[in-house]
Tab-separated table of N, CA, C and O in Angstrom:
chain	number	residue	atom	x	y	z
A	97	UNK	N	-5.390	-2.885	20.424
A	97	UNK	CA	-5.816	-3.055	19.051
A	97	UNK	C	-7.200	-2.427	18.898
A	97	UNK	O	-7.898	-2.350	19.909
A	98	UNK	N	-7.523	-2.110	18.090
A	98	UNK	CA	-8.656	-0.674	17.516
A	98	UNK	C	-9.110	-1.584	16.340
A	98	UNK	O	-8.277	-2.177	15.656
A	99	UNK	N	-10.416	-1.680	16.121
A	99	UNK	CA	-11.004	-2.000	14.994
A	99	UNK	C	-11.445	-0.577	13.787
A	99	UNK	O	-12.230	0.270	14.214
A	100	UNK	N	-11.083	-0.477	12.840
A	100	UNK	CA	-11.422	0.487	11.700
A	100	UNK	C	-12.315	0.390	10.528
A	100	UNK	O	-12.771	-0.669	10.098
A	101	UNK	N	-12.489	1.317	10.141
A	101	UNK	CA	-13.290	1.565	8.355
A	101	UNK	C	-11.992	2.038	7.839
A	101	UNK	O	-11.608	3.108	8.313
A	102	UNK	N	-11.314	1.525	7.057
A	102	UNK	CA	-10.708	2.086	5.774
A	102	UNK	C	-10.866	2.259	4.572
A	102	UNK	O	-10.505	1.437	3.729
A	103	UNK	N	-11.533	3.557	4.265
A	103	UNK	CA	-11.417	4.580	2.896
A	103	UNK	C	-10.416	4.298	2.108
A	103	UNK	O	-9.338	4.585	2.629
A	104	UNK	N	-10.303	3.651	0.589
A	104	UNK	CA	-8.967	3.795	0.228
A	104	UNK	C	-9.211	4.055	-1.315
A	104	UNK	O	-9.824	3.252	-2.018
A	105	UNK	N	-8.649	5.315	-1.809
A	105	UNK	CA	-8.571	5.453	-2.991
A	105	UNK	C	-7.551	5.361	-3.857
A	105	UNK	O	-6.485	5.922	-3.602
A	106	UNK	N	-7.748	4.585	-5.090
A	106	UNK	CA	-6.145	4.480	-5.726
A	106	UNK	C	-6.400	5.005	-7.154
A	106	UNK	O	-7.407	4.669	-7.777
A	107	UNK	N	-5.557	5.754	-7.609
A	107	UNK	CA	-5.662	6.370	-9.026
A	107	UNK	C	-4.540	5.977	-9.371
A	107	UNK	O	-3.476	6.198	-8.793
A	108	UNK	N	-4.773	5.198	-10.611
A	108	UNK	CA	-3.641	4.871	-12.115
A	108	UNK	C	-3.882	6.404	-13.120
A	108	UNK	O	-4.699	6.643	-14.009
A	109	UNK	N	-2.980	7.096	-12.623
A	109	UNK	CA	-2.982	8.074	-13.543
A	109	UNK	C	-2.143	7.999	-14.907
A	109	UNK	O	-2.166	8.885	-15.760
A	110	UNK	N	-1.447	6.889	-14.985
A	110	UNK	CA	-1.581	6.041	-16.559
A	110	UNK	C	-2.384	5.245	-17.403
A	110	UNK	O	-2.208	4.833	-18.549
A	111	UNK	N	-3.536	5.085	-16.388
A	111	UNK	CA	-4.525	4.302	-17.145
A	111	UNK	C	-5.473	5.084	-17.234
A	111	UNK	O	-6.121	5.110	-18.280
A	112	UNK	N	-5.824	5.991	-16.072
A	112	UNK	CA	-7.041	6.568	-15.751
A	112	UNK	C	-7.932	5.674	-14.816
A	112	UNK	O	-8.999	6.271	-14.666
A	113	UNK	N	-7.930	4.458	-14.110
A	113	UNK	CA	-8.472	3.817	-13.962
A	113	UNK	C	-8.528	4.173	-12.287
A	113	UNK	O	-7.512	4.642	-11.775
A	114	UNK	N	-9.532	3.978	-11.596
A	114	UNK	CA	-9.873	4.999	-10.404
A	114	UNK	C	-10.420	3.682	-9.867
A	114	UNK	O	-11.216	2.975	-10.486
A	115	UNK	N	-9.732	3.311	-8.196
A	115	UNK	CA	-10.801	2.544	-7.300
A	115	UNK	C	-10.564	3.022	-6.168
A	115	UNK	O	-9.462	3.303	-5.698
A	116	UNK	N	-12.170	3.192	-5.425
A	116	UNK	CA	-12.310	3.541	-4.226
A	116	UNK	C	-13.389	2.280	-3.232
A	116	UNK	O	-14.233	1.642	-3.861
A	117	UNK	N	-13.266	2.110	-2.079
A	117	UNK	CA	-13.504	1.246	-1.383
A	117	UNK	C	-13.302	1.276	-0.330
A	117	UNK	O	-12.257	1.622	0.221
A	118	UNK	N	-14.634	0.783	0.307
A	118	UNK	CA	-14.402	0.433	1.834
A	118	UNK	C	-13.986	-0.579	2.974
A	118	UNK	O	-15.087	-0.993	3.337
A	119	UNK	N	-13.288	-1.052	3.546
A	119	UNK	CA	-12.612	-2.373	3.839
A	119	UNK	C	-12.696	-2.015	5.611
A	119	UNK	O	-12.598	-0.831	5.935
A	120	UNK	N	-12.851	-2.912	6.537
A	120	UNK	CA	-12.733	-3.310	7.626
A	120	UNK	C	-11.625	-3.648	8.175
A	120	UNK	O	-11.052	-4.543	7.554
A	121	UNK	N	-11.129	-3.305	9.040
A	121	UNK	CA	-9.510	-3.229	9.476
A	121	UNK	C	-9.301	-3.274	11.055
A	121	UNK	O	-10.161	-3.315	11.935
A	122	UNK	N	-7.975	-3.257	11.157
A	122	UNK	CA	-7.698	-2.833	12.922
A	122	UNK	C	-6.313	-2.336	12.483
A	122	UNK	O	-5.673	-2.613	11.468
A	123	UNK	N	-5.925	-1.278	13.839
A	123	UNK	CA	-4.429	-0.773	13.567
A	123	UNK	C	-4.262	-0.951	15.223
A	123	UNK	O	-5.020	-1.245	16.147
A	124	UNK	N	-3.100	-0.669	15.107
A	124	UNK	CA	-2.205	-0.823	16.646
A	124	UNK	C	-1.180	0.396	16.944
A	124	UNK	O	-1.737	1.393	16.486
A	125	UNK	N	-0.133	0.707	17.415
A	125	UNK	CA	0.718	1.632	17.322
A	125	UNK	C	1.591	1.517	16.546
A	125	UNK	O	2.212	2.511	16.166
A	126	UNK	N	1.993	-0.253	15.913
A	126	UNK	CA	2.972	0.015	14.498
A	126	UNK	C	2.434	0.057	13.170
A	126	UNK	O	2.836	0.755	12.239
A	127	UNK	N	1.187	-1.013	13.176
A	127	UNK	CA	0.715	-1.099	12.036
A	127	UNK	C	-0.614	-0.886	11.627
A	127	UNK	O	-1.408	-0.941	12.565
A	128	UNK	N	-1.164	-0.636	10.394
A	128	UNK	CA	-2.563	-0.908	10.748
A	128	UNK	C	-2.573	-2.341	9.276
A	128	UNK	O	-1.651	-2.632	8.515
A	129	UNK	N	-4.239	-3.051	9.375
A	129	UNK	CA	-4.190	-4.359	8.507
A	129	UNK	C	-5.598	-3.999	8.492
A	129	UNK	O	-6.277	-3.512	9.397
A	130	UNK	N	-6.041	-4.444	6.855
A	130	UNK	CA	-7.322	-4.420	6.724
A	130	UNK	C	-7.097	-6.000	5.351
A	130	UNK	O	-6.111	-6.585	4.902
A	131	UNK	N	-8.314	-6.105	5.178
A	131	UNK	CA	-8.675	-6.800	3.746
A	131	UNK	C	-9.834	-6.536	2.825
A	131	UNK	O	-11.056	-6.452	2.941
A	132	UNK	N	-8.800	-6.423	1.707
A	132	UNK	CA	-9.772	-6.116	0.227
A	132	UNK	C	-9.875	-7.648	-0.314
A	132	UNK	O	-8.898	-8.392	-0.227
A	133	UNK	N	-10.674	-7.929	-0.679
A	133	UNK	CA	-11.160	-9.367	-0.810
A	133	UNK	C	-10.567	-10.407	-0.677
A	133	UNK	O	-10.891	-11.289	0.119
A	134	UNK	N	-9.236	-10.453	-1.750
A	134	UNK	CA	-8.870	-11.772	-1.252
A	134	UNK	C	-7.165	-11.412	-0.754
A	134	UNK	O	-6.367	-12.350	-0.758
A	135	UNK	N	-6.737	-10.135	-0.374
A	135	UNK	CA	-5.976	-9.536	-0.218
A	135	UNK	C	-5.568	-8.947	1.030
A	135	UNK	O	-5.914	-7.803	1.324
A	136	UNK	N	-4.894	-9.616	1.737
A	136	UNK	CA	-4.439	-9.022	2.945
A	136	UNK	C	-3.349	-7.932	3.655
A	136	UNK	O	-2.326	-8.426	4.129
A	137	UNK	N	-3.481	-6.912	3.717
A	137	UNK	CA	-3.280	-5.723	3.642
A	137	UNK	C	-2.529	-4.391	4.849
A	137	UNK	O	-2.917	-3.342	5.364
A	138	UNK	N	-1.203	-5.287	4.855
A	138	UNK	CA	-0.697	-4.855	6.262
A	138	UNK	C	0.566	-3.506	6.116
A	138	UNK	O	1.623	-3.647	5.500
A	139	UNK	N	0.191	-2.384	6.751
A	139	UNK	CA	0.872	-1.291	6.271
A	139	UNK	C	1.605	-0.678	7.883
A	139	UNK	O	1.135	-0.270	8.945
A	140	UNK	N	2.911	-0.887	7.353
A	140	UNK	CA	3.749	-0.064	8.743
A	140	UNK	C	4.492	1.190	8.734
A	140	UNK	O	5.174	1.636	7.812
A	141	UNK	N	4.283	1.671	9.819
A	141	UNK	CA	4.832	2.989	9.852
A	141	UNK	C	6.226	3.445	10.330
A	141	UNK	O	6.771	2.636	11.080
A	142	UNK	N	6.769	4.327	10.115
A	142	UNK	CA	8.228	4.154	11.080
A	142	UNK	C	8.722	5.716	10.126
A	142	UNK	O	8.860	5.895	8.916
A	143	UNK	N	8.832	6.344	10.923
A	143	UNK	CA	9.862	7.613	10.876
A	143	UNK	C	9.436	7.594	9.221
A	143	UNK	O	9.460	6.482	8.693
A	144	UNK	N	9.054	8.740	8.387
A	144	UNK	CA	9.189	8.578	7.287
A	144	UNK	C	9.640	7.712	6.196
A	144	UNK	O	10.385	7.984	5.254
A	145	UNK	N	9.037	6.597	6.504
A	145	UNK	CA	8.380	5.272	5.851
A	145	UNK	C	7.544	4.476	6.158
A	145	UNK	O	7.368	4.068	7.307
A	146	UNK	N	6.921	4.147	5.190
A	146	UNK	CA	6.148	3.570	5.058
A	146	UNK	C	6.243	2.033	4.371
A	146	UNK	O	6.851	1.973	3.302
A	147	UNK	N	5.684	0.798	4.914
A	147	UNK	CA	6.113	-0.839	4.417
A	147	UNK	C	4.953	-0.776	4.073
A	147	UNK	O	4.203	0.076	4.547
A	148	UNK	N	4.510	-1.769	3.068
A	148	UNK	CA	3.299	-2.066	2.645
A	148	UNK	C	3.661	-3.797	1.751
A	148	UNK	O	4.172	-4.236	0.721
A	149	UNK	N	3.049	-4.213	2.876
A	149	UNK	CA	2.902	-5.301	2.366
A	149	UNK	C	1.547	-6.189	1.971
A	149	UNK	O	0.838	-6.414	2.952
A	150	UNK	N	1.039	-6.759	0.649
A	150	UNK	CA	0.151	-7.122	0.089
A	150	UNK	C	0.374	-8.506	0.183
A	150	UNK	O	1.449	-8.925	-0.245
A	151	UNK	N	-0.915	-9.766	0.945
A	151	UNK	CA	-0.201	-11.019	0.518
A	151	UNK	C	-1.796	-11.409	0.145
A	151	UNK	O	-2.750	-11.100	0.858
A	152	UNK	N	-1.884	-12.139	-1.099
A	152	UNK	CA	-2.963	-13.137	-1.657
A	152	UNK	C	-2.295	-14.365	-1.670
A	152	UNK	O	-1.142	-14.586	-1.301
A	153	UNK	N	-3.377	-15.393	-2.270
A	153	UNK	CA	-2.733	-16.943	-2.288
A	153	UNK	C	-1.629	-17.582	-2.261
A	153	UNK	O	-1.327	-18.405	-1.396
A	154	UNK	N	-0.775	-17.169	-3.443
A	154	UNK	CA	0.336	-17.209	-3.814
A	154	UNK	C	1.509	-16.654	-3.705
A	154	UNK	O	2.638	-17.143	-3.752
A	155	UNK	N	0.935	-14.990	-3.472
A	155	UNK	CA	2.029	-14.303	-3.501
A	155	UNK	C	1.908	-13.145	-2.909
A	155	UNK	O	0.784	-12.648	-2.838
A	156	UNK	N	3.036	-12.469	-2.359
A	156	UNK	CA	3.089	-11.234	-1.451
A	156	UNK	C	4.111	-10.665	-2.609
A	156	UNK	O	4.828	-11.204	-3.452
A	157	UNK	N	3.744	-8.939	-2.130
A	157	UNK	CA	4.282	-7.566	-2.986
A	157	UNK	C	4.338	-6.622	-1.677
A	157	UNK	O	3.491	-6.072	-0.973
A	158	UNK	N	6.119	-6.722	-1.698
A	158	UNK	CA	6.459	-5.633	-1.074
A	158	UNK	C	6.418	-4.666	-1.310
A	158	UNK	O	6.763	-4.637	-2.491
A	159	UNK	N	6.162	-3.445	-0.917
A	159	UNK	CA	6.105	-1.845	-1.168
A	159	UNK	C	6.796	-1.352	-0.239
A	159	UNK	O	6.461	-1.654	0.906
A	160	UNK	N	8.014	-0.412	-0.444
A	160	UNK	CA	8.735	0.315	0.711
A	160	UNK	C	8.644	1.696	0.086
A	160	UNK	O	9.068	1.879	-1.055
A	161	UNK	N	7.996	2.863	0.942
A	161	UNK	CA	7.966	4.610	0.445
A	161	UNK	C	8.851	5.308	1.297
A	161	UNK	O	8.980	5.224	2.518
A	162	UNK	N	9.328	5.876	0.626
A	162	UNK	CA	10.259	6.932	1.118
A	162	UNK	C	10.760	7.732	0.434
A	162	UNK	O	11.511	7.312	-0.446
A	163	UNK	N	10.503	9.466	0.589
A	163	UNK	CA	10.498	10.201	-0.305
A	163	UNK	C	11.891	9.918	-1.075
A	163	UNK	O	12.959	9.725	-0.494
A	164	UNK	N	11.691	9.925	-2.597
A	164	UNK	CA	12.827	9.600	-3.210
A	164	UNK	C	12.720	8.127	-4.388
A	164	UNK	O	11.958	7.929	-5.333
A	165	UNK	N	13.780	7.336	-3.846
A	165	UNK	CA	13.919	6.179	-4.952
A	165	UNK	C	14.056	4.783	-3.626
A	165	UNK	O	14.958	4.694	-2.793
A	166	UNK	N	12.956	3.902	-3.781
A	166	UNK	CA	13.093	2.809	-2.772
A	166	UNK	C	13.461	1.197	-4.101
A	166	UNK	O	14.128	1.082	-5.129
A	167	UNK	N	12.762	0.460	-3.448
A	167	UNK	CA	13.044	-0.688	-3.997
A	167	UNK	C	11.824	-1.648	-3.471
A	167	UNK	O	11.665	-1.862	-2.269
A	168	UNK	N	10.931	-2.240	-4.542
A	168	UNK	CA	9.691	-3.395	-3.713
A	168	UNK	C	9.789	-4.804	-4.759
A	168	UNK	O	10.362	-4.906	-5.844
A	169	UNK	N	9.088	-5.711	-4.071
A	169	UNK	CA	9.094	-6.788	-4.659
A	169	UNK	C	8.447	-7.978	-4.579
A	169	UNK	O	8.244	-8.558	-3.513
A	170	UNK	N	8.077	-8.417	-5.762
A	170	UNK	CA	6.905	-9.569	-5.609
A	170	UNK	C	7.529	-10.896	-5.684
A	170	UNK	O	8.491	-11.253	-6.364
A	171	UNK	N	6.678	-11.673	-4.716
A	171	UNK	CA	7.226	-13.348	-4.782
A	171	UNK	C	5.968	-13.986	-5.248
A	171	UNK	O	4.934	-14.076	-4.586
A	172	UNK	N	6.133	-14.348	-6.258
A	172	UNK	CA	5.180	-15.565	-6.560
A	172	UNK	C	5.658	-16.928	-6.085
A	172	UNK	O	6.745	-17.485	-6.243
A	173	UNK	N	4.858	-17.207	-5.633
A	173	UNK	CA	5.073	-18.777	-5.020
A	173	UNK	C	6.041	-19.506	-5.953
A	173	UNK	O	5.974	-19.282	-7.162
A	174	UNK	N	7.154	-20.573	-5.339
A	174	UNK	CA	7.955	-21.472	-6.153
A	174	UNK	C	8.680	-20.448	-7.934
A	174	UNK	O	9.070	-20.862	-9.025
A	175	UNK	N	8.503	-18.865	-7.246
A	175	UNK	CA	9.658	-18.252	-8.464
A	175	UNK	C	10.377	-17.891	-7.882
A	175	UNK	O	10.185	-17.976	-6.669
A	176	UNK	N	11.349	-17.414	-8.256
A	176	UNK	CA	12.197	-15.883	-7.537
A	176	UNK	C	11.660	-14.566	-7.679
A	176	UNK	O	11.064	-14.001	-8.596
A	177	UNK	N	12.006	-14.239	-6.592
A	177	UNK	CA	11.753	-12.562	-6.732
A	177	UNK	C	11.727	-11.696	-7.729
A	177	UNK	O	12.744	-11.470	-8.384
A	178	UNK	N	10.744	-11.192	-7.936
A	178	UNK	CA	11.182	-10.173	-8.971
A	178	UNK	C	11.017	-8.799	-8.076
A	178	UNK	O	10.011	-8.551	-7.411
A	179	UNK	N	12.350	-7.820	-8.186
A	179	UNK	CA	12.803	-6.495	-7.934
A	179	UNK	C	12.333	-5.504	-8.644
A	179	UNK	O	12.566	-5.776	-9.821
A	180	UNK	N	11.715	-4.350	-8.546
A	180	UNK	CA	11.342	-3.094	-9.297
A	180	UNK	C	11.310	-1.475	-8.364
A	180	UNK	O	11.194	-1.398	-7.141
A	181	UNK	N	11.393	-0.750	-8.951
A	181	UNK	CA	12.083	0.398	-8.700
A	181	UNK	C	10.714	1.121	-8.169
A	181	UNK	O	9.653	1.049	-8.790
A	182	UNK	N	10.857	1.722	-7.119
A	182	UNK	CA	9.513	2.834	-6.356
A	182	UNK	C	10.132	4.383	-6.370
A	182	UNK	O	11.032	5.003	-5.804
A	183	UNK	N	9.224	4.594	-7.244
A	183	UNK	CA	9.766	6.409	-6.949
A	183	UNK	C	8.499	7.137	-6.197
A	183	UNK	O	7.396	7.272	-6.727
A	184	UNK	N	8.819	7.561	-4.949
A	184	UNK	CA	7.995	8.180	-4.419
A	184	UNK	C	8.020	9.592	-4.481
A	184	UNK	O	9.010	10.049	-3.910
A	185	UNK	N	7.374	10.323	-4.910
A	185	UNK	CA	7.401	12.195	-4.528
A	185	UNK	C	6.057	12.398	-3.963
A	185	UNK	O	5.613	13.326	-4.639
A	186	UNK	N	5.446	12.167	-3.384
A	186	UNK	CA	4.543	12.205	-1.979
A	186	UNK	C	4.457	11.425	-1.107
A	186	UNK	O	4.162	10.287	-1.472
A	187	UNK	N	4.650	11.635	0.293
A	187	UNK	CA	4.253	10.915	0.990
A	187	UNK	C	4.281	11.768	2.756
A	187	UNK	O	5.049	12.094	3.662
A	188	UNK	N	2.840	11.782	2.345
A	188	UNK	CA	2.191	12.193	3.305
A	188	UNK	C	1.653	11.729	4.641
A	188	UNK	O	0.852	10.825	4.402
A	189	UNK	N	1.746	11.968	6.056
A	189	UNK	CA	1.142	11.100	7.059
A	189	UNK	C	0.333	11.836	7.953
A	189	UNK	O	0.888	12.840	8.399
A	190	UNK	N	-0.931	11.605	8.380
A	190	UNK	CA	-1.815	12.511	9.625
A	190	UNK	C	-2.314	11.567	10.432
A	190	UNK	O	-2.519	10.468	9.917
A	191	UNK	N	-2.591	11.733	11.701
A	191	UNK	CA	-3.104	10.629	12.834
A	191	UNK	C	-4.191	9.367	11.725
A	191	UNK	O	-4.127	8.145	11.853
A	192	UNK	N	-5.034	10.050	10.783
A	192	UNK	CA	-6.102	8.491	10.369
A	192	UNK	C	-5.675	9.100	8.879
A	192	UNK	O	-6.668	9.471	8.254
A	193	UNK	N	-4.548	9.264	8.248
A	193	UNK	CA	-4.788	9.562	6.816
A	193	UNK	C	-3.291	9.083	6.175
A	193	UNK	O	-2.212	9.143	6.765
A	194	UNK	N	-3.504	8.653	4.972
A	194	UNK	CA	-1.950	8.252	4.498
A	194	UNK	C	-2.311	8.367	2.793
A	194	UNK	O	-3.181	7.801	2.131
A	195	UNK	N	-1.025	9.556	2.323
A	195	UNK	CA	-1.482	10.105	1.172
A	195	UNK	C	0.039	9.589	0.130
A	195	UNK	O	1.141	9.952	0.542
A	196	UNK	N	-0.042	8.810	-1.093
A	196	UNK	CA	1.270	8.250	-1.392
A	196	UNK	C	1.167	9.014	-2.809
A	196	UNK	O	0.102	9.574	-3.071
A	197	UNK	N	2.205	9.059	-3.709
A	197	UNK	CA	2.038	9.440	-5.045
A	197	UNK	C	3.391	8.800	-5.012
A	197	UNK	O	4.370	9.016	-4.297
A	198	UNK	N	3.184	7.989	-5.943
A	198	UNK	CA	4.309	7.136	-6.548
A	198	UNK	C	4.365	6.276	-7.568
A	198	UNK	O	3.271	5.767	-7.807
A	199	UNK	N	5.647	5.767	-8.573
A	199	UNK	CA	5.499	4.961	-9.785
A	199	UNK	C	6.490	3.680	-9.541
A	199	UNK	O	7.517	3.430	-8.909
A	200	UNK	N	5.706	3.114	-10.288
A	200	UNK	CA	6.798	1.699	-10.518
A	200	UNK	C	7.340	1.811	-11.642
A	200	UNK	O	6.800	2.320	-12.625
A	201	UNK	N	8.695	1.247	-11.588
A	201	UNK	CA	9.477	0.654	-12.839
A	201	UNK	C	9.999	-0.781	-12.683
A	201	UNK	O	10.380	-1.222	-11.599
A	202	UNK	N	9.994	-1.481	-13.815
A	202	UNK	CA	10.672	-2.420	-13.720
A	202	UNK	C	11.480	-2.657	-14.851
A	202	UNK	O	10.921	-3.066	-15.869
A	203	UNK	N	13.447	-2.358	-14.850
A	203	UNK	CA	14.007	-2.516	-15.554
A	203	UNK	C	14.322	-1.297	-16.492
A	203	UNK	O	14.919	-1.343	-17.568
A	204	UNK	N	13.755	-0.106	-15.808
A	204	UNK	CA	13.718	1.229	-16.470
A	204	UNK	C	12.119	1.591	-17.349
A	204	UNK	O	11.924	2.610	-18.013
A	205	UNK	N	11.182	0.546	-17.146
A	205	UNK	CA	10.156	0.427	-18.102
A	205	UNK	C	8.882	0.899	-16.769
A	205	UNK	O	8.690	0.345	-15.687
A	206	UNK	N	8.276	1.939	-17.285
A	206	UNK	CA	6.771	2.698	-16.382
A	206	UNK	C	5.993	1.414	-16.003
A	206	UNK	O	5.687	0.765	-17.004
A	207	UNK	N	5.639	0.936	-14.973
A	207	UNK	CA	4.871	0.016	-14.846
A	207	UNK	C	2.773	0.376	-14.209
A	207	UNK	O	1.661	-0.090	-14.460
A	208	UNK	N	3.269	1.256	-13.494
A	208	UNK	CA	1.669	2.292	-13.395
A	208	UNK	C	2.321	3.567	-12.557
A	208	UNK	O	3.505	3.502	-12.225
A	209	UNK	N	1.665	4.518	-12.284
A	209	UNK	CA	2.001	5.961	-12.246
A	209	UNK	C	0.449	6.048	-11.124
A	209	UNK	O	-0.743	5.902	-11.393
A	210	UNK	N	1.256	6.385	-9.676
A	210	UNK	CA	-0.187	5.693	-8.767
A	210	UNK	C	-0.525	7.476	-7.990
A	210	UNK	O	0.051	8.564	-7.985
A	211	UNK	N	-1.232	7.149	-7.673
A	211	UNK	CA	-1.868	8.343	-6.175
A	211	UNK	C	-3.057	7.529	-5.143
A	211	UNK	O	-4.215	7.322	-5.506
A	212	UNK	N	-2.635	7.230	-4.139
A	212	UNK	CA	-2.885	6.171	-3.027
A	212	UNK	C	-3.159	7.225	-2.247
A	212	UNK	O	-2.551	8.289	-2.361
A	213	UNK	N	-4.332	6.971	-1.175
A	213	UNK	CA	-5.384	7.796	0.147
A	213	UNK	C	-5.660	6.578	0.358
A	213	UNK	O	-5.987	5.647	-0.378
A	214	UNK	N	-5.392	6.754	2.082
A	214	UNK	CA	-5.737	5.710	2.291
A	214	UNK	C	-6.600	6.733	3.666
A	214	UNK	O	-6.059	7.814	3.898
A	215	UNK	N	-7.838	6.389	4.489
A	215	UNK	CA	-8.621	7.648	5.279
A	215	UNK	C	-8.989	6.482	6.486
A	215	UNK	O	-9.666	5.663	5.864
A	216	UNK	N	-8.911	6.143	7.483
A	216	UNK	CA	-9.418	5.543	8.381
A	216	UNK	C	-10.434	5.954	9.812
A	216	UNK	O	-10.152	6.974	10.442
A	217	UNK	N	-11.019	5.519	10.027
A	217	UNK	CA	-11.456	5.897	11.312
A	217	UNK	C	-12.088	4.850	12.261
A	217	UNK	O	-12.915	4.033	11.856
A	218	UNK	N	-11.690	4.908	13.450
A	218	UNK	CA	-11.769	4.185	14.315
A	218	UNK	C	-13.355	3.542	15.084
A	218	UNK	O	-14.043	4.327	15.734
A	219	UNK	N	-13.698	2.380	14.946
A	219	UNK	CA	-14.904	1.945	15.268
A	219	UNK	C	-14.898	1.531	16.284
A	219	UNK	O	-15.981	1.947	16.697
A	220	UNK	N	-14.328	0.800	17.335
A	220	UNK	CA	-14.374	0.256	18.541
A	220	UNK	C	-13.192	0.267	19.054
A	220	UNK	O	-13.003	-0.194	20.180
C-alpha cells in the first residue's frame, strides 16, 4: 500500500461549474481510495473499467465506466435503489492518471454532462 496526493478535476459542462482539489489517498494494485471531506472515495481498476464507488453518511453511488453505455446507482439509506444510465465516450488510463468524459441519465432525462481527471502521485 502507497500513500498519495490526488489531483482531481471535475467539469459539469452543463452547468459550467468547475472543481479542482487536492485530497490524500493510498492505492494498491487493485484500487486506489482517497477522501474529499465527508466522502469516501474508492476507485477500481480492471481491464477497461473502471468502478467508482462514492460512500457518505447515508449513502453510496455506484459508478461503472466503460466505453459505451453502463449502468450506476445510488442507495440512500432505508430507500431503494435508484438506477441511471452512464454514457461514457472517454475513458482514459496511464500508470498515475485517469481521464473520464461521461453523462448521466435518469429515465432518458440529462442529469450532468461530466469530464473527470483524476492525477496522482505517490508520497511514501
Amino acid at each position: 500500500m502507497s500513500k498519495i496526493k490526488v489531483h482531481i478535476i471535475l467539469k459539469n459542462k452543463q452547468t459550467g461549474e468547475i472543481s479542482d482539489a487536492f485530497y490524500d489517498g493510498f492505492t494498491t494494485q487493485e484500487k486506489l481510495v482517497y477522501k474529499e471531506s465527508q466522502k469516501r472515495v474508492t476507485i477500481y481498476r480492471n481491464c477497461n473499467t473502471i468502478k467508482m464507488i462514492r460512500r457518505e453518511q447515508n449513502q453510496v453511488t455506484l459508478l461503472t465506466f466503460k466505453k459505451g453505455i453502463t449502468e450506476g446507482t445510488l442507495q440512500i439509506e432505508s430507500l431503494k435503489p435508484i438506477s441511471f444510465t452512464i454514457k461514457t465516450t472517454v475513458l482514459e488510463e496511464t500508470d498515475n492518471e485517469i481521464h473520464i468524459c461521461y453523462q448521466t441519465e435518469l429515465l432518458g432525462e440529462l442529469m450532468g454532462n461530466f469530464d473527470f481527471k483524476l492525477q496522482y502521485e505517490v508520497i511514501q
